[in-house]
Short mmCIF file of C-alpha atoms and ligand atoms in Angstrom, two decimals:
data_model
loop_
_atom_site.label_atom_id
_atom_site.label_comp_id
_atom_site.label_asym_id
_atom_site.label_seq_id
_atom_site.Cartn_x
_atom_site.Cartn_y
_atom_site.Cartn_z
CA UNK A 1 0.00 0.00 0.00
CA UNK A 2 1.36 3.42 -0.99
CA UNK A 3 1.30 5.93 1.90
CA UNK A 4 1.56 9.53 0.72
CA UNK A 5 4.26 11.59 2.31
CA UNK A 6 3.56 15.30 2.81
CA UNK A 7 5.78 17.77 0.92
CA UNK A 8 7.52 18.75 4.12
CA UNK A 9 8.41 15.20 5.15
CA UNK A 10 12.08 15.36 4.12
CA UNK A 11 12.46 19.09 3.53
CA UNK A 12 13.59 21.51 6.27
CA UNK A 13 12.55 24.62 4.30
CA UNK A 14 9.06 23.19 3.76
CA UNK A 15 8.81 22.28 7.46
CA UNK A 16 9.68 25.83 8.43
CA UNK A 17 6.96 27.17 6.11
CA UNK A 18 4.48 24.61 7.43
CA UNK A 19 5.29 25.70 11.00
CA UNK A 20 4.23 29.30 10.32
CA UNK A 21 1.28 28.04 8.31
CA UNK A 22 0.03 26.07 11.31
CA UNK A 23 0.52 29.07 13.60
CA UNK A 24 -1.34 31.31 11.12
CA UNK A 25 -4.19 28.83 11.02
CA UNK A 26 -4.16 28.50 14.82
CA UNK A 27 -4.55 32.24 15.09
CA UNK A 28 -7.43 32.50 12.64
CA UNK A 29 -9.28 29.32 13.45
CA UNK A 30 -10.77 28.85 16.93
CA UNK A 31 -11.21 25.13 16.29
CA UNK A 32 -7.56 24.56 15.49
CA UNK A 33 -5.61 22.86 18.30
CA UNK A 34 -2.91 25.45 17.63
CA UNK A 35 -5.35 28.11 18.87
CA UNK A 36 -4.70 27.11 22.48
CA UNK A 37 -1.03 26.32 23.21
CA UNK A 38 0.46 25.70 26.64
CA UNK A 39 2.62 28.55 27.91
CA UNK A 40 5.36 27.26 30.21
CA UNK A 41 7.67 29.20 32.44
CA UNK A 42 9.24 28.99 35.84
CA UNK A 43 11.72 30.23 38.34
CA UNK A 44 14.29 28.43 40.46
CA UNK A 45 12.80 24.98 41.04
CA UNK A 46 9.13 25.63 40.24
CA UNK A 47 7.90 25.35 36.63
CA UNK A 48 4.33 25.41 35.44
CA UNK A 49 2.27 25.36 32.26
CA UNK A 50 -1.16 26.72 31.41
CA UNK A 51 -3.38 26.93 28.35
CA UNK A 52 -3.58 30.34 26.67
CA UNK A 53 -5.25 31.65 23.51
CA UNK A 54 -2.93 32.51 20.65
CA UNK A 55 -3.59 36.19 19.84
CA UNK A 56 -0.88 37.15 17.42
CA UNK A 57 2.10 35.99 15.40
CA UNK A 58 4.79 37.93 13.56
CA UNK A 59 7.11 35.82 11.44
CA UNK A 60 9.34 38.76 10.50
CA UNK A 61 9.81 39.89 14.09
CA UNK A 62 9.91 36.22 15.22
CA UNK A 63 7.39 36.63 18.01
CA UNK A 64 4.01 35.33 19.12
CA UNK A 65 1.71 36.65 21.81
CA UNK A 66 -1.33 36.14 24.04
CA UNK A 67 -3.41 38.27 26.43
CA UNK A 68 -3.36 37.97 30.19
CA UNK A 69 -4.10 39.58 33.54
CA UNK A 70 -1.19 41.66 34.85
CA UNK A 71 -1.94 40.34 38.37
CA UNK A 72 -1.53 36.68 37.37
CA UNK A 73 1.16 34.38 38.68
CA UNK A 74 2.77 33.84 35.28
CA UNK A 75 3.48 37.60 35.11
CA UNK A 76 5.29 37.49 38.46
CA UNK A 77 7.38 34.59 37.17
CA UNK A 78 8.24 36.40 33.91
CA UNK A 79 9.38 39.43 35.91
CA UNK A 80 11.77 37.20 37.86
CA UNK A 81 12.85 35.00 34.95
CA UNK A 82 11.95 35.75 31.33
CA UNK A 83 12.78 32.48 29.47
CA UNK A 84 9.56 30.73 28.47
CA UNK A 85 8.18 28.27 25.98
CA UNK A 86 4.96 27.50 24.15
CA UNK A 87 3.88 23.96 23.41
CA UNK A 88 1.52 23.05 20.56
CA UNK A 89 0.15 19.75 19.34
CA UNK A 90 -2.16 19.02 16.44
CA UNK A 91 -3.42 15.47 16.76
CA UNK A 92 -4.86 15.22 13.23
CA UNK A 93 -1.62 16.51 11.67
CA UNK A 94 0.50 14.61 14.22
CA UNK A 95 2.73 17.65 14.65
CA UNK A 96 4.20 18.93 17.90
CA UNK A 97 5.92 22.34 18.13
CA UNK A 98 8.05 23.51 21.03
CA UNK A 99 8.73 27.23 20.78
CA UNK A 100 11.33 28.63 23.15
CA UNK A 101 12.29 32.21 23.79
CA UNK A 102 11.99 35.17 26.11
CA UNK A 103 8.70 36.55 27.37
CA UNK A 104 8.03 40.27 27.49
CA UNK A 105 5.16 41.86 29.40
CA UNK A 106 3.42 44.74 27.68
CA UNK A 107 1.35 46.90 30.02
CA UNK A 108 -0.29 50.21 29.23
CA UNK A 109 1.71 50.77 26.06
CA UNK A 110 0.94 51.00 22.32
CA UNK A 111 0.83 47.21 22.00
CA UNK A 112 -1.77 46.83 24.76
CA UNK A 113 -3.80 49.79 23.47
CA UNK A 114 -4.00 48.19 20.03
CA UNK A 115 -4.91 44.73 21.41
CA UNK A 116 -7.41 46.06 23.97
CA UNK A 117 -9.34 47.87 21.23
CA UNK A 118 -9.81 44.55 19.45
CA UNK A 119 -11.12 42.70 22.53
CA UNK A 120 -14.82 41.96 22.43
CA UNK A 121 -17.40 42.56 25.18
CA UNK A 122 -17.36 38.97 26.47
CA UNK A 123 -13.60 38.49 26.57
CA UNK A 124 -13.23 41.68 28.66
CA UNK A 125 -14.95 39.82 31.50
CA UNK A 126 -11.60 38.13 32.25
CA UNK A 127 -10.15 41.47 33.35
CA UNK A 128 -13.05 42.75 35.44
CA UNK A 129 -12.51 40.91 38.73
CA UNK A 130 -11.60 42.85 41.88
CA UNK A 131 -9.20 40.21 43.18
CA UNK A 132 -6.11 38.90 41.43
CA UNK A 133 -6.53 35.56 39.63
CA UNK A 134 -5.29 32.76 41.86
CA UNK A 135 -6.22 34.58 45.11
CA UNK A 136 -7.69 32.45 47.91
CA UNK A 137 -11.46 32.68 48.36
CA UNK A 138 -13.73 31.35 51.13
CA UNK A 139 -16.58 30.65 48.72
CA UNK A 140 -16.87 29.31 45.17
CA UNK A 141 -16.96 32.34 42.87
CA UNK A 142 -16.06 33.66 39.44
CA UNK A 143 -14.49 36.62 41.21
CA UNK A 144 -16.88 38.96 39.38
CA UNK A 145 -19.61 41.18 40.79
CA UNK A 146 -23.15 40.27 39.66
CA UNK A 147 -23.22 42.98 36.96
CA UNK A 148 -20.05 41.66 35.34
CA UNK A 149 -20.88 38.02 36.01
CA UNK A 150 -24.23 38.39 34.21
CA UNK A 151 -22.65 40.35 31.35
CA UNK A 152 -24.90 43.31 32.21
CA UNK A 153 -22.22 45.87 31.49
CA UNK A 154 -21.74 48.20 28.58
CA UNK A 155 -18.56 48.25 26.56
CA UNK A 156 -17.80 51.63 28.18
CA UNK A 157 -18.17 50.11 31.66
CA UNK A 158 -15.75 47.35 30.67
CA UNK A 159 -13.02 49.93 29.98
CA UNK A 160 -11.78 49.61 33.58
CA UNK A 161 -10.59 46.10 32.66
CA UNK A 162 -7.73 47.76 30.79
CA UNK A 163 -6.09 48.34 34.22
CA UNK A 164 -5.59 44.55 34.50
CA UNK A 165 -4.89 43.80 30.86
CA UNK A 166 -1.49 42.88 29.48
CA UNK A 167 -0.06 41.35 26.32
CA UNK A 168 2.65 38.75 26.75
CA UNK A 169 4.96 38.42 23.77
CA UNK A 170 7.40 35.57 23.36
CA UNK A 171 10.45 36.48 21.30
CA UNK A 172 11.38 33.21 19.63
CA UNK A 173 14.90 31.82 19.91
CA UNK A 174 14.20 28.31 18.68
CA UNK A 175 11.47 26.07 17.30
CA UNK A 176 11.52 22.33 17.57
CA UNK A 177 9.31 20.27 15.28
CA UNK A 178 8.20 16.67 15.73
CA UNK A 179 6.16 14.87 13.09
CA UNK A 180 4.86 11.47 14.06
CA UNK A 181 4.40 9.13 11.12
CA UNK A 182 4.02 5.39 10.70
CA UNK A 183 6.54 5.63 7.88
CA UNK A 184 9.16 7.08 10.23
CA UNK A 185 9.06 10.09 12.55
CA UNK A 186 10.85 13.31 11.65
CA UNK A 187 12.33 15.83 14.07
CA UNK A 188 13.75 19.21 13.11
CA UNK A 189 15.29 22.17 14.90
CA UNK A 190 15.31 25.83 13.89
CA UNK A 191 17.59 28.32 15.56
CA UNK A 192 16.08 31.78 15.06
CA UNK A 193 18.61 33.52 17.25
CA UNK A 194 20.89 34.47 14.35
CA UNK A 195 20.29 36.65 11.29
CA UNK A 196 20.12 33.58 9.08
CA UNK A 197 17.81 30.90 10.43
CA UNK A 198 19.72 27.69 11.14
CA UNK A 199 17.78 24.57 10.16
CA UNK A 200 18.84 21.05 11.08
CA UNK A 201 17.52 17.52 11.57
CA UNK A 202 17.45 15.71 14.89
CA UNK A 203 16.97 12.05 15.63
CA UNK A 204 13.31 11.70 16.70
C1 FMN B 301 -9.25 27.27 26.84
C2 FMN B 301 -8.49 28.15 27.79
C3 FMN B 301 -8.01 29.36 27.34
C4 FMN B 301 -7.29 30.20 28.19
N1 FMN B 301 -6.77 31.38 27.72
C5 FMN B 301 -6.00 32.15 28.52
C6 FMN B 301 -5.32 33.29 28.00
O1 FMN B 301 -5.38 33.62 26.81
N2 FMN B 301 -4.59 34.02 28.86
C7 FMN B 301 -4.45 33.69 30.18
O2 FMN B 301 -3.76 34.40 30.90
N3 FMN B 301 -5.07 32.61 30.69
C8 FMN B 301 -5.83 31.83 29.90
N4 FMN B 301 -6.45 30.71 30.41
C9 FMN B 301 -6.33 30.42 31.85
C10 FMN B 301 -4.96 29.82 32.16
O3 FMN B 301 -4.88 28.50 31.68
C11 FMN B 301 -4.61 29.89 33.65
O4 FMN B 301 -5.54 29.17 34.39
C12 FMN B 301 -4.56 31.34 34.15
O5 FMN B 301 -3.93 32.19 33.21
C13 FMN B 301 -3.80 31.44 35.48
O6 FMN B 301 -2.49 30.98 35.29
P1 FMN B 301 -1.27 31.44 36.23
O7 FMN B 301 -1.78 31.37 37.64
O8 FMN B 301 -0.20 30.46 35.95
O9 FMN B 301 -0.89 32.84 35.84
C14 FMN B 301 -7.12 29.84 29.56
C15 FMN B 301 -7.61 28.61 29.99
C16 FMN B 301 -8.29 27.79 29.13
C17 FMN B 301 -8.78 26.46 29.64
#
């Protein structure tokens, strides 16, 4: 039986293109598994990962970003230690991406202004709680007052959420690709830390 091999199977340049293609699709398509990567960072001996929503990619500037609450734990960690990674997996394509780099917190700057303007009514709810995410609470709660919890706020009233809003960019230093295939796995590594992108194969 003939099993078709994708164009990128044995071609590092094609893999690199496919990588950005998958990220582009993850950004545009809410149903894509690449829409919700795991952002991983840590400090000293504690490391943690959490799902985030991919909000932007810039191939030229070699960066990708997501939105968050400035009061969240991950922000504290980034302030202490900026190296971070993003982990993606698309089960149907059998492709895993591990993106490593440095995280940068944008807060009340041009980047956050631009992103905040694009946020919709419902997604602003995430930034409207009085207490910091992860704070202890004596009762089960969303952390929102009834007006915000029931979405009974106007877009103008949601403007105060901007106080808690930040954009976390990851400046990419490397991308590792793993393609699982019955006909033989393929693993590739891209070093983006130099002017010319270094592309090489690894043993899967
Ligand atoms: C589907 C999904 C999407 C999420 N998107 C985001 C996001 O874009 N930004 C974010 O900060 N947290 C997001 N979260 C919540 C995080 O996974 C995490 O619980 C929260 O950010 C607190 O993490 P921290 O305490 O490590 O800072 C999302 C969770 C899920 C399940």
